[in-house]
Structures are given as C-alpha cells and as structure tokens.
Amino acid sequence: MGHRLSCVTARQHPDLTLLRPVVLTLLAIDGVLSAVAAAFLLPLRIGSVPFPISALISGLVNAALVWAALQWTSGPRLAALPLWCWLLTVAGLTFGGPGDDIVFGGVGIMQYAPLLLIVAGALPPALVLWRHVRAAA
C-alpha cells in the first residue's frame, strides 16, 4: 500500500474480539442447518435412481463453515465446532422420533444413505482442518 503504511503496526481491533463468540455460534448453528437440510433432501432422485447430491453439497458447505471458523479463531479444535454440531445433528436424526418416525429409511441402496452422508459430509471439512494443521506445523 505504499511507504506511508509501512511504519504502522498491524493490530487487532477490540470490537472484533467481542464479535468472535457470536460468529462461532452462528457457524455452529449453520452446521446444524446443513445437517437437517442434507438429511431431509437425501432421498432425492434423478429419474428412478437415488442420487445423494445433498450429501455432496453438505460436505462443501461444511468445508466452507470450517474454513470460515478458521478465519475467526487460531485453534483448529474450536474451528471444528461447525463440524461437531453437524455430526451431532446427524447422529440425533438417526434416532426415531415421536410415533417412531424415522428420517433415514429406505430399501436397497438407500439403506446406506446415512453412512454416505456421514462420509461425504465430514470428509471435506476434516481435510480443511488437516491441511490447516499441516500448514501450521
């Protein structure tokens, strides 16, 4: 930016440190919303073939949420908060609800849809965290 700013030291704004817990909480809530949307849109079909596009989209959204959390905190454990909330929500959706309603159900290949959702939804953000830890070391 020129020679005028080379003598100015970079510093953290105090108003941003108060905003950090709010942003991390919103990212965690976004992880929950991503899990709910992915679970309810998982049985979508292309013609007569089930195609779990929501699992792939959820993985990309989760990777973006973890990347955003890494921008607000330096610790990868705290940056994984959206991923943990996503995993807990998916785990909670595996249980039966009132009246024995189930979210993950189906025959044939759809029996493996929850496993595919967990792998496709958790692998991209885990790779983002892994790359961040490797780059920091």
PDB file of C-alpha atoms in Angstrom:
ATOM      1  CA  MET A   1       0.000   0.000   0.000  1.00  0.00           C
ATOM      2  CA  GLY A   2       2.970   2.293  -0.178  1.00  0.00           C
ATOM      3  CA  HIS A   3       5.551   3.711   2.131  1.00  0.00           C
ATOM      4  CA  ARG A   4       3.041   5.619   4.268  1.00  0.00           C
ATOM      5  CA  LEU A   5       1.723   2.457   5.926  1.00  0.00           C
ATOM      6  CA  SER A   6       4.984   0.588   6.362  1.00  0.00           C
ATOM      7  CA  CYS A   7       5.629   2.242   9.733  1.00  0.00           C
ATOM      8  CA  VAL A   8       2.173   1.407  11.103  1.00  0.00           C
ATOM      9  CA  THR A   9       1.952  -1.880  13.001  1.00  0.00           C
ATOM     10  CA  ALA A  10      -0.984  -4.172  12.469  1.00  0.00           C
ATOM     11  CA  ARG A  11      -3.198  -4.617  15.494  1.00  0.00           C
ATOM     12  CA  GLN A  12      -6.382  -6.403  16.459  1.00  0.00           C
ATOM     13  CA  HIS A  13      -9.471  -4.271  16.793  1.00  0.00           C
ATOM     14  CA  PRO A  14     -11.081  -4.756  20.218  1.00  0.00           C
ATOM     15  CA  ASP A  15     -14.591  -4.748  18.767  1.00  0.00           C
ATOM     16  CA  LEU A  16     -13.786  -7.843  16.676  1.00  0.00           C
ATOM     17  CA  THR A  17     -12.790  -9.893  19.726  1.00  0.00           C
ATOM     18  CA  LEU A  18     -16.261  -9.358  21.195  1.00  0.00           C
ATOM     19  CA  LEU A  19     -17.819 -10.490  17.937  1.00  0.00           C
ATOM     20  CA  ARG A  20     -15.866 -13.772  17.797  1.00  0.00           C
ATOM     21  CA  PRO A  21     -18.183 -15.883  20.038  1.00  0.00           C
ATOM     22  CA  VAL A  22     -21.213 -14.621  18.149  1.00  0.00           C
ATOM     23  CA  VAL A  23     -19.756 -15.589  14.779  1.00  0.00           C
ATOM     24  CA  LEU A  24     -18.637 -19.020  16.004  1.00  0.00           C
ATOM     25  CA  THR A  25     -22.113 -19.638  17.449  1.00  0.00           C
ATOM     26  CA  LEU A  26     -23.723 -18.698  14.143  1.00  0.00           C
ATOM     27  CA  LEU A  27     -21.348 -21.011  12.280  1.00  0.00           C
ATOM     28  CA  ALA A  28     -22.301 -23.845  14.657  1.00  0.00           C
ATOM     29  CA  ILE A  29     -25.998 -23.176  14.008  1.00  0.00           C
ATOM     30  CA  ASP A  30     -25.249 -23.227  10.284  1.00  0.00           C
ATOM     31  CA  GLY A  31     -23.694 -26.670  10.774  1.00  0.00           C
ATOM     32  CA  VAL A  32     -26.950 -27.871  12.348  1.00  0.00           C
ATOM     33  CA  LEU A  33     -29.000 -26.393   9.496  1.00  0.00           C
ATOM     34  CA  SER A  34     -26.697 -28.027   6.956  1.00  0.00           C
ATOM     35  CA  ALA A  35     -27.245 -31.428   8.593  1.00  0.00           C
ATOM     36  CA  VAL A  36     -31.027 -31.056   8.688  1.00  0.00           C
ATOM     37  CA  ALA A  37     -31.217 -29.941   5.057  1.00  0.00           C
ATOM     38  CA  ALA A  38     -28.890 -32.730   3.910  1.00  0.00           C
ATOM     39  CA  ALA A  39     -30.845 -35.374   5.815  1.00  0.00           C
ATOM     40  CA  PHE A  40     -34.237 -34.324   4.517  1.00  0.00           C
ATOM     41  CA  LEU A  41     -33.050 -33.899   0.915  1.00  0.00           C
ATOM     42  CA  LEU A  42     -31.048 -37.146   0.898  1.00  0.00           C
ATOM     43  CA  PRO A  43     -33.749 -39.277  -0.789  1.00  0.00           C
ATOM     44  CA  LEU A  44     -33.878 -37.054  -3.903  1.00  0.00           C
ATOM     45  CA  ARG A  45     -33.865 -38.970  -7.151  1.00  0.00           C
ATOM     46  CA  ILE A  46     -32.802 -38.384 -10.720  1.00  0.00           C
ATOM     47  CA  GLY A  47     -35.456 -40.295 -12.578  1.00  0.00           C
ATOM     48  CA  SER A  48     -35.744 -43.582 -10.727  1.00  0.00           C
ATOM     49  CA  VAL A  49     -32.171 -43.615  -9.415  1.00  0.00           C
ATOM     50  CA  PRO A  50     -31.471 -42.200  -5.935  1.00  0.00           C
ATOM     51  CA  PHE A  51     -28.751 -39.576  -6.185  1.00  0.00           C
ATOM     52  CA  PRO A  52     -27.455 -38.177  -2.867  1.00  0.00           C
ATOM     53  CA  ILE A  53     -26.482 -34.732  -4.122  1.00  0.00           C
ATOM     54  CA  SER A  54     -27.382 -33.230  -0.741  1.00  0.00           C
ATOM     55  CA  ALA A  55     -24.570 -35.210   0.893  1.00  0.00           C
ATOM     56  CA  LEU A  56     -22.033 -33.731  -1.503  1.00  0.00           C
ATOM     57  CA  ILE A  57     -23.412 -30.210  -1.119  1.00  0.00           C
ATOM     58  CA  SER A  58     -23.422 -30.594   2.653  1.00  0.00           C
ATOM     59  CA  GLY A  59     -19.756 -31.613   2.570  1.00  0.00           C
ATOM     60  CA  LEU A  60     -18.863 -28.487   0.609  1.00  0.00           C
ATOM     61  CA  VAL A  61     -20.946 -26.279   2.907  1.00  0.00           C
ATOM     62  CA  ASN A  62     -19.298 -27.839   5.963  1.00  0.00           C
ATOM     63  CA  ALA A  63     -15.850 -27.244   4.481  1.00  0.00           C
ATOM     64  CA  ALA A  64     -16.768 -23.587   3.932  1.00  0.00           C
ATOM     65  CA  LEU A  65     -18.077 -23.309   7.510  1.00  0.00           C
ATOM     66  CA  VAL A  66     -14.879 -24.784   8.945  1.00  0.00           C
ATOM     67  CA  TRP A  67     -12.778 -22.503   6.741  1.00  0.00           C
ATOM     68  CA  ALA A  68     -14.775 -19.502   7.975  1.00  0.00           C
ATOM     69  CA  ALA A  69     -14.321 -20.642  11.571  1.00  0.00           C
ATOM     70  CA  LEU A  70     -10.563 -20.886  10.966  1.00  0.00           C
ATOM     71  CA  GLN A  71     -10.626 -17.217   9.969  1.00  0.00           C
ATOM     72  CA  TRP A  72     -12.127 -16.275  13.350  1.00  0.00           C
ATOM     73  CA  THR A  73     -10.024 -18.475  15.623  1.00  0.00           C
ATOM     74  CA  SER A  74      -6.496 -19.775  15.606  1.00  0.00           C
ATOM     75  CA  GLY A  75      -7.215 -23.136  17.197  1.00  0.00           C
ATOM     76  CA  PRO A  76      -8.371 -25.990  14.968  1.00  0.00           C
ATOM     77  CA  ARG A  77     -10.315 -27.527  17.858  1.00  0.00           C
ATOM     78  CA  LEU A  78     -12.569 -24.524  18.119  1.00  0.00           C
ATOM     79  CA  ALA A  79     -12.725 -24.158  14.335  1.00  0.00           C
ATOM     80  CA  ALA A  80     -14.151 -27.685  14.150  1.00  0.00           C
ATOM     81  CA  LEU A  81     -17.261 -26.541  16.037  1.00  0.00           C
ATOM     82  CA  PRO A  82     -19.497 -26.466  12.904  1.00  0.00           C
ATOM     83  CA  LEU A  83     -18.349 -29.973  12.015  1.00  0.00           C
ATOM     84  CA  TRP A  84     -19.064 -31.303  15.525  1.00  0.00           C
ATOM     85  CA  CYS A  85     -22.512 -29.718  15.522  1.00  0.00           C
ATOM     86  CA  TRP A  86     -23.183 -31.236  12.109  1.00  0.00           C
ATOM     87  CA  LEU A  87     -22.120 -34.701  13.290  1.00  0.00           C
ATOM     88  CA  LEU A  88     -24.211 -34.466  16.476  1.00  0.00           C
ATOM     89  CA  THR A  89     -27.256 -33.422  14.468  1.00  0.00           C
ATOM     90  CA  VAL A  90     -26.856 -36.300  12.015  1.00  0.00           C
ATOM     91  CA  ALA A  91     -26.428 -38.680  14.949  1.00  0.00           C
ATOM     92  CA  GLY A  92     -29.564 -37.263  16.580  1.00  0.00           C
ATOM     93  CA  LEU A  93     -31.537 -37.711  13.364  1.00  0.00           C
ATOM     94  CA  THR A  94     -30.739 -41.432  13.311  1.00  0.00           C
ATOM     95  CA  PHE A  95     -32.961 -41.988  16.343  1.00  0.00           C
ATOM     96  CA  GLY A  96     -36.677 -42.479  15.929  1.00  0.00           C
ATOM     97  CA  GLY A  97     -38.904 -39.545  16.692  1.00  0.00           C
ATOM     98  CA  PRO A  98     -42.371 -39.351  18.198  1.00  0.00           C
ATOM     99  CA  GLY A  99     -44.584 -42.047  16.802  1.00  0.00           C
ATOM    100  CA  ASP A 100     -41.492 -43.978  15.636  1.00  0.00           C
ATOM    101  CA  ASP A 101     -40.951 -41.618  12.707  1.00  0.00           C
ATOM    102  CA  ILE A 102     -37.550 -42.075  11.086  1.00  0.00           C
ATOM    103  CA  VAL A 103     -35.544 -39.719   8.890  1.00  0.00           C
ATOM    104  CA  PHE A 104     -33.101 -42.199   7.425  1.00  0.00           C
ATOM    105  CA  GLY A 105     -35.029 -45.066   5.969  1.00  0.00           C
ATOM    106  CA  GLY A 106     -35.272 -46.878   2.729  1.00  0.00           C
ATOM    107  CA  VAL A 107     -34.673 -50.102   0.925  1.00  0.00           C
ATOM    108  CA  GLY A 108     -31.865 -51.193  -1.318  1.00  0.00           C
ATOM    109  CA  ILE A 109     -29.110 -48.670  -1.743  1.00  0.00           C
ATOM    110  CA  MET A 110     -30.913 -46.127   0.451  1.00  0.00           C
ATOM    111  CA  GLN A 111     -30.076 -48.258   3.485  1.00  0.00           C
ATOM    112  CA  TYR A 112     -26.512 -46.992   3.139  1.00  0.00           C
ATOM    113  CA  ALA A 113     -27.503 -43.343   2.691  1.00  0.00           C
ATOM    114  CA  PRO A 114     -26.724 -42.325   6.315  1.00  0.00           C
ATOM    115  CA  LEU A 115     -23.225 -43.770   6.009  1.00  0.00           C
ATOM    116  CA  LEU A 116     -22.710 -41.960   2.718  1.00  0.00           C
ATOM    117  CA  LEU A 117     -23.990 -38.742   4.286  1.00  0.00           C
ATOM    118  CA  ILE A 118     -21.534 -39.003   7.159  1.00  0.00           C
ATOM    119  CA  VAL A 119     -18.561 -39.737   4.899  1.00  0.00           C
ATOM    120  CA  ALA A 120     -19.384 -37.151   2.221  1.00  0.00           C
ATOM    121  CA  GLY A 121     -20.380 -34.529   4.773  1.00  0.00           C
ATOM    122  CA  ALA A 122     -17.478 -34.917   7.192  1.00  0.00           C
ATOM    123  CA  LEU A 123     -14.547 -35.685   4.889  1.00  0.00           C
ATOM    124  CA  PRO A 124     -14.171 -32.249   3.184  1.00  0.00           C
ATOM    125  CA  PRO A 125     -14.155 -30.231   6.438  1.00  0.00           C
ATOM    126  CA  ALA A 126     -11.808 -32.774   8.019  1.00  0.00           C
ATOM    127  CA  LEU A 127      -9.438 -32.251   5.071  1.00  0.00           C
ATOM    128  CA  VAL A 128      -9.632 -28.471   5.551  1.00  0.00           C
ATOM    129  CA  LEU A 129      -8.690 -28.895   9.211  1.00  0.00           C
ATOM    130  CA  TRP A 130      -5.941 -31.378   8.387  1.00  0.00           C
ATOM    131  CA  ARG A 131      -4.397 -29.048   5.798  1.00  0.00           C
ATOM    132  CA  HIS A 132      -4.537 -26.162   8.275  1.00  0.00           C
ATOM    133  CA  VAL A 133      -2.768 -28.193  10.962  1.00  0.00           C
ATOM    134  CA  ARG A 134      -0.118 -29.362   8.487  1.00  0.00           C
ATOM    135  CA  ALA A 135       0.469 -25.822   7.233  1.00  0.00           C
ATOM    136  CA  ALA A 136       0.844 -24.537  10.791  1.00  0.00           C
ATOM    137  CA  ALA A 137       3.417 -27.188  11.686  1.00  0.00           C
TER     138      ALA A 137
END
